[in-house]
C-alpha cells in the first residue's frame, strides 16, 4: 500500500506497489495505475515531482484546475 502525500490515506498505486522484484515498465499488457486514466495534473518523477496522491486528493486537485475563474 502507498500513503497519500497530501492527506495520509492508504491507497493502492500500481506504479509504487508493484510485486516484489518487479518494476512497472509501461510495457503493453501491464496494468497501468488508476491515475493514468485521469488528466495529467501534477509533475511525476523528476526534480519538481510530488509524491503519489490518493484518488480523492488527485480528483479534488483536478477539479480545481478545471474550474474556470470567476469573471467580474
PDB file of C-alpha atoms in Angstrom:
ATOM      1  CA  UNK A   1       0.000   0.000   0.000  1.00  0.00           C
ATOM      2  CA  UNK A   2       1.049   3.572  -0.613  1.00  0.00           C
ATOM      3  CA  UNK A   3       0.388   6.592   1.562  1.00  0.00           C
ATOM      4  CA  UNK A   4      -1.063   9.781   0.090  1.00  0.00           C
ATOM      5  CA  UNK A   5       1.495  12.593   0.360  1.00  0.00           C
ATOM      6  CA  UNK A   6      -1.366  15.077   0.701  1.00  0.00           C
ATOM      7  CA  UNK A   7      -3.772  13.573   3.267  1.00  0.00           C
ATOM      8  CA  UNK A   8      -2.041  10.457   4.615  1.00  0.00           C
ATOM      9  CA  UNK A   9      -4.674   7.975   3.370  1.00  0.00           C
ATOM     10  CA  UNK A  10      -3.573   4.466   2.385  1.00  0.00           C
ATOM     11  CA  UNK A  11      -4.290   3.505  -1.229  1.00  0.00           C
ATOM     12  CA  UNK A  12      -3.024   1.201  -3.978  1.00  0.00           C
ATOM     13  CA  UNK A  13      -0.612   2.638  -6.555  1.00  0.00           C
ATOM     14  CA  UNK A  14       0.260   0.202  -9.363  1.00  0.00           C
ATOM     15  CA  UNK A  15       3.490   2.079 -10.044  1.00  0.00           C
ATOM     16  CA  UNK A  16       4.776   2.162  -6.452  1.00  0.00           C
ATOM     17  CA  UNK A  17       3.171  -1.071  -5.220  1.00  0.00           C
ATOM     18  CA  UNK A  18       4.424  -3.446  -7.937  1.00  0.00           C
ATOM     19  CA  UNK A  19       5.041  -7.035  -6.831  1.00  0.00           C
ATOM     20  CA  UNK A  20       8.376  -7.626  -5.103  1.00  0.00           C
ATOM     21  CA  UNK A  21      11.220  -7.797  -7.603  1.00  0.00           C
ATOM     22  CA  UNK A  22       9.117  -6.394 -10.427  1.00  0.00           C
ATOM     23  CA  UNK A  23       9.250  -2.792 -11.533  1.00  0.00           C
ATOM     24  CA  UNK A  24       6.483  -1.451 -13.770  1.00  0.00           C
ATOM     25  CA  UNK A  25       7.907  -0.797 -17.222  1.00  0.00           C
ATOM     26  CA  UNK A  26       4.888   0.560 -19.092  1.00  0.00           C
ATOM     27  CA  UNK A  27       5.071  -2.407 -21.452  1.00  0.00           C
ATOM     28  CA  UNK A  28       1.913  -3.429 -23.331  1.00  0.00           C
ATOM     29  CA  UNK A  29      -0.193  -5.762 -21.235  1.00  0.00           C
ATOM     30  CA  UNK A  30       0.909  -4.359 -17.895  1.00  0.00           C
ATOM     31  CA  UNK A  31      -1.851  -2.965 -15.760  1.00  0.00           C
ATOM     32  CA  UNK A  32      -1.398   0.795 -15.565  1.00  0.00           C
ATOM     33  CA  UNK A  33      -2.044   2.710 -12.385  1.00  0.00           C
ATOM     34  CA  UNK A  34      -5.557   4.122 -11.900  1.00  0.00           C
ATOM     35  CA  UNK A  35      -4.094   7.641 -12.121  1.00  0.00           C
ATOM     36  CA  UNK A  36      -3.123   7.156 -15.780  1.00  0.00           C
ATOM     37  CA  UNK A  37      -6.825   7.315 -16.660  1.00  0.00           C
ATOM     38  CA  UNK A  38      -7.126  10.866 -15.246  1.00  0.00           C
ATOM     39  CA  UNK A  39      -5.933  14.082 -16.897  1.00  0.00           C
ATOM     40  CA  UNK A  40      -2.301  14.971 -16.124  1.00  0.00           C
ATOM     41  CA  UNK A  41      -2.308  17.442 -13.240  1.00  0.00           C
ATOM     42  CA  UNK A  42       0.915  17.240 -11.223  1.00  0.00           C
ATOM     43  CA  UNK A  43       4.567  16.525 -12.082  1.00  0.00           C
ATOM     44  CA  UNK A  44       5.615  12.909 -11.724  1.00  0.00           C
ATOM     45  CA  UNK A  45       9.128  11.612 -11.059  1.00  0.00           C
ATOM     46  CA  UNK A  46      11.558  14.385 -11.779  1.00  0.00           C
ATOM     47  CA  UNK A  47      13.039  17.354  -9.972  1.00  0.00           C
ATOM     48  CA  UNK A  48       9.670  19.027  -9.266  1.00  0.00           C
ATOM     49  CA  UNK A  49       7.707  15.839  -8.621  1.00  0.00           C
ATOM     50  CA  UNK A  50       5.242  15.465  -5.800  1.00  0.00           C
ATOM     51  CA  UNK A  51       4.612  12.104  -4.152  1.00  0.00           C
ATOM     52  CA  UNK A  52       1.621   9.941  -5.023  1.00  0.00           C
ATOM     53  CA  UNK A  53      -1.809  11.247  -4.074  1.00  0.00           C
ATOM     54  CA  UNK A  54      -4.836   9.076  -3.299  1.00  0.00           C
ATOM     55  CA  UNK A  55      -7.742   9.049  -5.762  1.00  0.00           C
ATOM     56  CA  UNK A  56      -9.783  11.533  -3.694  1.00  0.00           C
ATOM     57  CA  UNK A  57      -6.964  14.096  -3.419  1.00  0.00           C
ATOM     58  CA  UNK A  58      -5.946  13.816  -7.064  1.00  0.00           C
ATOM     59  CA  UNK A  59      -9.547  14.142  -8.272  1.00  0.00           C
ATOM     60  CA  UNK A  60     -10.103  17.145  -5.973  1.00  0.00           C
ATOM     61  CA  UNK A  61      -6.946  18.809  -7.322  1.00  0.00           C
ATOM     62  CA  UNK A  62      -8.006  18.171 -10.936  1.00  0.00           C
ATOM     63  CA  UNK A  63     -11.430  19.683 -10.180  1.00  0.00           C
ATOM     64  CA  UNK A  64      -9.760  22.917  -9.058  1.00  0.00           C
ATOM     65  CA  UNK A  65      -7.792  23.010 -12.320  1.00  0.00           C
ATOM     66  CA  UNK A  66     -10.917  22.526 -14.409  1.00  0.00           C
ATOM     67  CA  UNK A  67     -12.951  25.184 -12.608  1.00  0.00           C
ATOM     68  CA  UNK A  68     -12.959  28.364 -14.682  1.00  0.00           C
ATOM     69  CA  UNK A  69     -12.098  31.556 -12.801  1.00  0.00           C
ATOM     70  CA  UNK A  70     -14.936  33.893 -11.808  1.00  0.00           C
ATOM     71  CA  UNK A  71     -15.477  36.674 -14.272  1.00  0.00           C
ATOM     72  CA  UNK A  72     -16.049  40.021 -12.610  1.00  0.00           C
TER      73      UNK A  72
END
